[in-house]
mmCIF file of C-alpha atoms and ligand atoms in Angstrom:
data_model
loop_
_atom_site.group_PDB
_atom_site.id
_atom_site.type_symbol
_atom_site.label_atom_id
_atom_site.label_comp_id
_atom_site.label_asym_id
_atom_site.label_seq_id
_atom_site.Cartn_x
_atom_site.Cartn_y
_atom_site.Cartn_z
ATOM 1 C CA UNK A 52 5.388 -19.578 9.483
ATOM 2 C CA UNK A 53 7.985 -17.366 7.859
ATOM 3 C CA UNK A 54 8.434 -18.088 4.158
ATOM 4 C CA UNK A 55 5.616 -20.614 3.979
ATOM 5 C CA UNK A 56 2.093 -20.415 2.706
ATOM 6 C CA UNK A 57 -0.053 -19.029 5.484
ATOM 7 C CA UNK A 58 -3.233 -20.893 6.310
ATOM 8 C CA UNK A 59 -4.728 -18.303 8.714
ATOM 9 C CA UNK A 60 -5.636 -15.937 5.948
ATOM 10 C CA UNK A 61 -9.405 -15.895 5.916
ATOM 11 C CA UNK A 62 -10.563 -12.279 5.977
ATOM 12 C CA UNK A 63 -11.770 -10.894 9.303
ATOM 13 C CA UNK A 64 -15.518 -11.051 9.538
ATOM 14 C CA UNK A 65 -17.578 -8.064 10.563
ATOM 15 C CA UNK A 66 -14.717 -5.652 10.074
ATOM 16 C CA UNK A 67 -16.006 -2.092 10.126
ATOM 17 C CA UNK A 68 -13.717 0.587 8.837
ATOM 18 C CA UNK A 69 -14.486 4.173 7.978
ATOM 19 C CA UNK A 70 -13.475 5.663 4.644
ATOM 20 C CA UNK A 71 -12.164 9.161 4.753
ATOM 21 C CA UNK A 72 -11.832 11.593 1.871
ATOM 22 C CA UNK A 73 -10.169 10.067 -1.119
ATOM 23 C CA UNK A 74 -8.998 11.537 -4.383
ATOM 24 C CA UNK A 75 -10.183 9.759 -7.508
ATOM 25 C CA UNK A 76 -7.663 9.462 -10.265
ATOM 26 C CA UNK A 77 -9.103 8.738 -13.694
ATOM 27 C CA UNK A 78 -7.266 7.085 -16.534
ATOM 28 C CA UNK A 79 -7.340 10.240 -18.589
ATOM 29 C CA UNK A 80 -4.478 11.084 -20.888
ATOM 30 C CA UNK A 81 -1.893 12.357 -18.498
ATOM 31 C CA UNK A 82 -0.578 15.857 -19.113
ATOM 32 C CA UNK A 83 2.651 14.876 -17.429
ATOM 33 C CA UNK A 84 5.148 13.351 -19.808
ATOM 34 C CA UNK A 85 6.847 10.126 -18.834
ATOM 35 C CA UNK A 86 10.534 10.889 -18.257
ATOM 36 C CA UNK A 87 12.502 9.771 -21.325
ATOM 37 C CA UNK A 88 14.440 7.207 -19.296
ATOM 38 C CA UNK A 89 11.215 5.253 -18.651
ATOM 39 C CA UNK A 90 9.246 5.791 -21.864
ATOM 40 C CA UNK A 91 9.853 2.312 -23.287
ATOM 41 C CA UNK A 92 8.381 0.629 -20.226
ATOM 42 C CA UNK A 93 5.967 3.161 -18.750
ATOM 43 C CA UNK A 94 2.912 4.195 -20.765
ATOM 44 C CA UNK A 95 1.756 7.168 -18.703
ATOM 45 C CA UNK A 96 2.133 8.999 -15.427
ATOM 46 C CA UNK A 97 -1.011 8.361 -13.392
ATOM 47 C CA UNK A 98 -0.048 10.335 -10.271
ATOM 48 C CA UNK A 99 2.785 12.815 -10.203
ATOM 49 C CA UNK A 100 5.405 13.199 -7.514
ATOM 50 C CA UNK A 101 3.914 16.595 -6.579
ATOM 51 C CA UNK A 102 0.372 15.195 -6.293
ATOM 52 C CA UNK A 103 1.630 12.421 -4.033
ATOM 53 C CA UNK A 104 3.534 14.853 -1.825
ATOM 54 C CA UNK A 105 0.501 17.108 -1.427
ATOM 55 C CA UNK A 106 -1.822 14.220 -0.644
ATOM 56 C CA UNK A 107 0.527 12.762 1.952
ATOM 57 C CA UNK A 108 0.516 16.064 3.835
ATOM 58 C CA UNK A 109 -3.275 16.028 4.087
ATOM 59 C CA UNK A 110 -3.314 12.362 5.085
ATOM 60 C CA UNK A 111 -0.790 13.124 7.819
ATOM 61 C CA UNK A 112 -2.987 15.902 9.213
ATOM 62 C CA UNK A 113 -5.975 13.508 9.353
ATOM 63 C CA UNK A 114 -3.907 10.861 11.122
ATOM 64 C CA UNK A 115 -2.484 13.374 13.602
ATOM 65 C CA UNK A 116 -5.991 14.523 14.477
ATOM 66 C CA UNK A 117 -7.187 10.955 15.096
ATOM 67 C CA UNK A 118 -4.113 9.709 16.985
ATOM 68 C CA UNK A 119 -3.513 12.849 19.040
ATOM 69 C CA UNK A 120 -2.330 12.242 22.619
ATOM 70 C CA UNK A 121 -1.201 8.621 22.325
ATOM 71 C CA UNK A 122 1.974 7.042 21.010
ATOM 72 C CA UNK A 123 1.182 4.908 17.999
ATOM 73 C CA UNK A 124 2.833 1.884 16.498
ATOM 74 C CA UNK A 125 3.174 2.161 12.753
ATOM 75 C CA UNK A 126 3.179 -1.297 11.194
ATOM 76 C CA UNK A 127 4.247 -1.242 7.557
ATOM 77 C CA UNK A 128 3.946 -4.094 5.082
ATOM 78 C CA UNK A 129 7.099 -4.907 3.154
ATOM 79 C CA UNK A 130 8.246 -4.322 0.497
ATOM 80 C CA UNK A 131 6.078 -1.984 -1.530
ATOM 81 C CA UNK A 132 5.322 0.421 1.304
ATOM 82 C CA UNK A 133 8.816 1.688 1.966
ATOM 83 C CA UNK A 134 8.739 4.796 -0.227
ATOM 84 C CA UNK A 135 5.266 5.897 0.872
ATOM 85 C CA UNK A 136 6.083 5.074 4.478
ATOM 86 C CA UNK A 137 9.281 7.118 4.487
ATOM 87 C CA UNK A 138 7.432 10.171 3.230
ATOM 88 C CA UNK A 139 4.366 9.660 5.413
ATOM 89 C CA UNK A 140 6.102 9.231 8.767
ATOM 90 C CA UNK A 141 8.249 12.299 8.188
ATOM 91 C CA UNK A 142 5.041 14.310 7.892
ATOM 92 C CA UNK A 143 3.629 12.901 11.141
ATOM 93 C CA UNK A 144 4.227 15.209 14.085
ATOM 94 C CA UNK A 145 3.406 12.537 16.641
ATOM 95 C CA UNK A 146 5.354 10.122 18.828
ATOM 96 C CA UNK A 147 5.492 6.775 17.068
ATOM 97 C CA UNK A 148 7.330 3.494 16.935
ATOM 98 C CA UNK A 149 7.885 1.656 13.678
ATOM 99 C CA UNK A 150 7.901 -2.015 12.790
ATOM 100 C CA UNK A 151 7.433 -4.135 9.684
ATOM 101 C CA UNK A 152 5.640 -7.255 8.588
ATOM 102 C CA UNK A 153 6.986 -9.003 5.514
ATOM 103 C CA UNK A 154 4.221 -10.341 3.320
ATOM 104 C CA UNK A 155 4.027 -11.036 -0.371
ATOM 105 C CA UNK A 156 1.102 -12.002 -2.551
ATOM 106 C CA UNK A 157 2.032 -11.440 -6.161
ATOM 107 C CA UNK A 158 5.038 -13.643 -6.760
ATOM 108 C CA UNK A 159 6.599 -12.405 -9.977
ATOM 109 C CA UNK A 160 3.389 -11.832 -11.936
ATOM 110 C CA UNK A 161 0.551 -9.327 -11.977
ATOM 111 C CA UNK A 162 -2.096 -11.491 -10.309
ATOM 112 C CA UNK A 163 -2.585 -12.168 -6.626
ATOM 113 C CA UNK A 164 -1.338 -15.540 -5.537
ATOM 114 C CA UNK A 165 -1.241 -17.059 -2.073
ATOM 115 C CA UNK A 166 0.221 -15.026 0.786
ATOM 116 C CA UNK A 167 3.705 -15.682 2.067
ATOM 117 C CA UNK A 168 4.941 -14.116 5.316
ATOM 118 C CA UNK A 169 8.639 -13.310 5.225
ATOM 119 C CA UNK A 170 8.994 -11.258 8.423
ATOM 120 C CA UNK A 171 6.994 -11.218 11.626
ATOM 121 C CA UNK A 172 6.278 -8.205 13.830
ATOM 122 C CA UNK A 173 8.765 -7.676 16.675
ATOM 123 C CA UNK A 174 7.184 -4.866 18.693
ATOM 124 C CA UNK A 175 4.523 -5.717 21.250
ATOM 125 C CA UNK A 176 1.290 -4.069 20.115
ATOM 126 C CA UNK A 177 -0.917 -5.253 22.974
ATOM 127 C CA UNK A 178 -3.068 -2.320 24.124
ATOM 128 C CA UNK A 179 -1.473 -0.030 21.523
ATOM 129 C CA UNK A 180 -2.895 2.153 18.777
ATOM 130 C CA UNK A 181 -1.718 0.638 15.508
ATOM 131 C CA UNK A 182 -1.534 2.348 12.137
ATOM 132 C CA UNK A 183 -1.201 -0.332 9.470
ATOM 133 C CA UNK A 184 0.363 1.108 6.321
ATOM 134 C CA UNK A 185 0.452 -0.411 2.857
ATOM 135 C CA UNK A 186 1.049 0.933 -0.615
ATOM 136 C CA UNK A 187 -2.060 -0.454 -2.319
ATOM 137 C CA UNK A 188 -5.378 -1.997 -1.375
ATOM 138 C CA UNK A 189 -6.229 -4.221 -4.317
ATOM 139 C CA UNK A 190 -8.171 -7.464 -3.734
ATOM 140 C CA UNK A 191 -7.896 -6.728 -0.018
ATOM 141 C CA UNK A 192 -6.581 -10.218 0.751
ATOM 142 C CA UNK A 193 -3.280 -8.992 2.161
ATOM 143 C CA UNK A 194 -4.750 -6.324 4.410
ATOM 144 C CA UNK A 195 -7.557 -8.594 5.658
ATOM 145 C CA UNK A 196 -5.151 -11.370 6.493
ATOM 146 C CA UNK A 197 -2.716 -9.069 8.282
ATOM 147 C CA UNK A 198 -5.517 -7.440 10.290
ATOM 148 C CA UNK A 199 -6.736 -10.867 11.385
ATOM 149 C CA UNK A 200 -3.218 -11.749 12.586
ATOM 150 C CA UNK A 201 -2.737 -8.392 14.303
ATOM 151 C CA UNK A 202 -6.038 -8.704 16.163
ATOM 152 C CA UNK A 203 -4.713 -11.839 17.848
ATOM 153 C CA UNK A 204 -2.055 -9.602 19.446
ATOM 154 C CA UNK A 205 -4.798 -7.525 21.129
ATOM 155 C CA UNK A 206 -3.974 -3.961 20.079
ATOM 156 C CA UNK A 207 -6.246 -1.206 21.425
ATOM 157 C CA UNK A 208 -7.252 -0.311 17.864
ATOM 158 C CA UNK A 209 -6.074 -0.766 14.301
ATOM 159 C CA UNK A 210 -6.440 1.920 11.660
ATOM 160 C CA UNK A 211 -5.387 1.353 8.083
ATOM 161 C CA UNK A 212 -3.647 3.692 5.668
ATOM 162 C CA UNK A 213 -2.932 3.055 1.995
ATOM 163 C CA UNK A 214 -1.585 5.282 -0.734
ATOM 164 C CA UNK A 215 -3.644 3.661 -3.492
ATOM 165 C CA UNK A 216 -7.062 2.034 -3.512
ATOM 166 C CA UNK A 217 -8.205 -0.079 -6.469
ATOM 167 C CA UNK A 218 -11.801 -0.966 -5.528
ATOM 168 C CA UNK A 219 -12.585 -2.614 -8.898
ATOM 169 C CA UNK A 220 -10.595 -5.686 -7.918
ATOM 170 C CA UNK A 221 -11.770 -6.018 -4.328
ATOM 171 C CA UNK A 222 -12.514 -9.536 -3.123
ATOM 172 C CA UNK A 223 -12.529 -8.944 0.641
ATOM 173 C CA UNK A 224 -15.016 -6.600 2.293
ATOM 174 C CA UNK A 225 -12.549 -4.000 3.434
ATOM 175 C CA UNK A 226 -11.898 -0.296 3.011
ATOM 176 C CA UNK A 227 -9.046 1.812 4.359
ATOM 177 C CA UNK A 228 -9.430 4.438 7.058
ATOM 178 C CA UNK A 229 -6.955 6.706 5.274
ATOM 179 C CA UNK A 230 -6.556 6.410 1.529
ATOM 180 C CA UNK A 231 -4.530 8.602 -0.784
ATOM 181 C CA UNK A 232 -5.945 7.984 -4.241
ATOM 182 C CA UNK A 233 -8.643 5.796 -5.719
ATOM 183 C CA UNK A 234 -7.344 4.451 -9.006
ATOM 184 C CA UNK A 235 -8.879 2.509 -11.917
ATOM 185 C CA UNK A 236 -8.042 -1.117 -12.646
ATOM 186 C CA UNK A 237 -4.655 -0.555 -14.246
ATOM 187 C CA UNK A 238 -1.352 -2.241 -13.544
ATOM 188 C CA UNK A 239 0.569 0.516 -11.827
ATOM 189 C CA UNK A 240 4.192 0.702 -10.769
ATOM 190 C CA UNK A 241 6.481 3.199 -9.131
ATOM 191 C CA UNK A 242 6.731 4.988 -5.813
ATOM 192 C CA UNK A 243 7.388 1.595 -4.197
ATOM 193 C CA UNK A 244 5.138 -0.544 -6.364
ATOM 194 C CA UNK A 245 6.828 -3.124 -8.531
ATOM 195 C CA UNK A 246 6.464 -5.451 -11.423
ATOM 196 C CA UNK A 247 8.745 -8.458 -10.903
ATOM 197 C CA UNK A 248 10.615 -6.362 -8.280
ATOM 198 C CA UNK A 249 11.395 -3.602 -10.808
ATOM 199 C CA UNK A 250 10.214 0.030 -11.059
ATOM 200 C CA UNK A 251 9.926 0.616 -7.303
ATOM 201 C CA UNK A 252 12.289 3.575 -7.678
ATOM 202 C CA UNK A 253 10.093 5.643 -10.007
ATOM 203 C CA UNK A 254 9.244 8.870 -8.138
ATOM 204 C CA UNK A 255 5.697 8.833 -9.594
ATOM 205 C CA UNK A 256 2.928 6.239 -10.003
ATOM 206 C CA UNK A 257 2.819 5.144 -13.610
ATOM 207 C CA UNK A 258 0.981 2.708 -15.845
ATOM 208 C CA UNK A 259 3.168 -0.009 -17.240
ATOM 209 C CA UNK A 260 3.333 -0.606 -20.993
ATOM 210 C CA UNK A 261 1.447 -3.868 -21.640
ATOM 211 C CA UNK A 262 4.358 -5.361 -23.597
ATOM 212 C CA UNK A 263 6.358 -5.428 -20.358
ATOM 213 C CA UNK A 264 4.045 -7.950 -18.709
ATOM 214 C CA UNK A 265 2.744 -9.512 -21.965
ATOM 215 C CA UNK A 266 5.914 -9.829 -23.999
ATOM 216 C CA UNK A 267 5.351 -10.715 -27.686
ATOM 217 C CA UNK A 268 5.724 -14.436 -28.422
ATOM 218 C CA UNK A 269 9.165 -15.402 -29.665
ATOM 219 C CA UNK A 270 9.357 -16.031 -33.444
HETATM 220 C C1 LIG B 770 1.260 -5.858 -2.979
HETATM 221 C C2 LIG B 770 1.029 -4.592 -2.196
HETATM 222 C C3 LIG B 770 0.034 -5.009 -1.142
HETATM 223 C C4 LIG B 770 -0.709 -6.137 -1.787
HETATM 224 C C5 LIG B 770 -2.072 -5.690 -2.163
HETATM 225 O O1 LIG B 770 2.227 -6.555 -2.336
HETATM 226 O O2 LIG B 770 2.230 -4.119 -1.647
HETATM 227 O O3 LIG B 770 0.674 -5.455 0.029
HETATM 228 O O4 LIG B 770 0.021 -6.533 -2.943
HETATM 229 O O5 LIG B 770 -2.737 -6.689 -2.861
HETATM 230 P P1 LIG B 770 -4.081 -7.341 -2.378
HETATM 231 O O6 LIG B 770 -4.954 -6.252 -1.848
HETATM 232 O O7 LIG B 770 -4.612 -7.959 -3.639
HETATM 233 O O8 LIG B 770 -3.758 -8.359 -1.349
HETATM 234 P P2 LIG B 770 3.101 -7.685 -3.036
HETATM 235 O O9 LIG B 770 2.599 -9.011 -2.620
HETATM 236 O O10 LIG B 770 3.187 -7.426 -4.506
HETATM 237 O O11 LIG B 770 4.504 -7.538 -2.377
HETATM 238 P P3 LIG B 770 5.435 -6.250 -2.354
HETATM 239 O O12 LIG B 770 4.849 -5.327 -1.326
HETATM 240 O O13 LIG B 770 6.751 -6.791 -1.955
HETATM 241 O O14 LIG B 770 5.437 -5.635 -3.723
#
């Protein structure tokens, strides 16, 4: 299945997840200036590095409370999650094991496409508590599909954690158990999120300048 279009990707039916406290980020004019290096491509800073760091600490406390007393398996979705994941797991004072699933939905554009799995899970999650971590919950297609696949492996429970939640674009009936920030329908990059594989290294979440993904027609 690796590298091919996946046909098992219907969303899980009857999935019940609980939403915990979430911070809403509005598209107000950001007080934080875009660093000069990025000003040509990034329109505004939506969430600062400091806001992210603070929010991750509170998310970690919530997760610790819920997973107390059992070793968990953290399953992270490549590639966008890596920055968030690295910061999150270092805040978790719990025994955990870590594994990755490679899945991609966007291709090189800004719209969801079909899902392609590029790496399968290696750890055995049967009977385990799983924390599924992703950078953004957008249409929900990726998370729904991955949950459906994980359920076949018979974990004891699956909880979901995302840094960003963009409910305006949701197609699947899914919410995250732990969610960092609810954001408006803007094309965001940084802190792991990309456009055409670029901008993952921004330390903040920013809004891309439209000319980057809608370049002016050549004369
Ligand atoms: C992004 C993001 C999520 C997914 C969310 O991944 O990392 O996994 O899209 O979108 P959805 O809710 O509409 O399914 P992407 O496919 O861009 O791959 P990446 O993680 O390598 O950036």
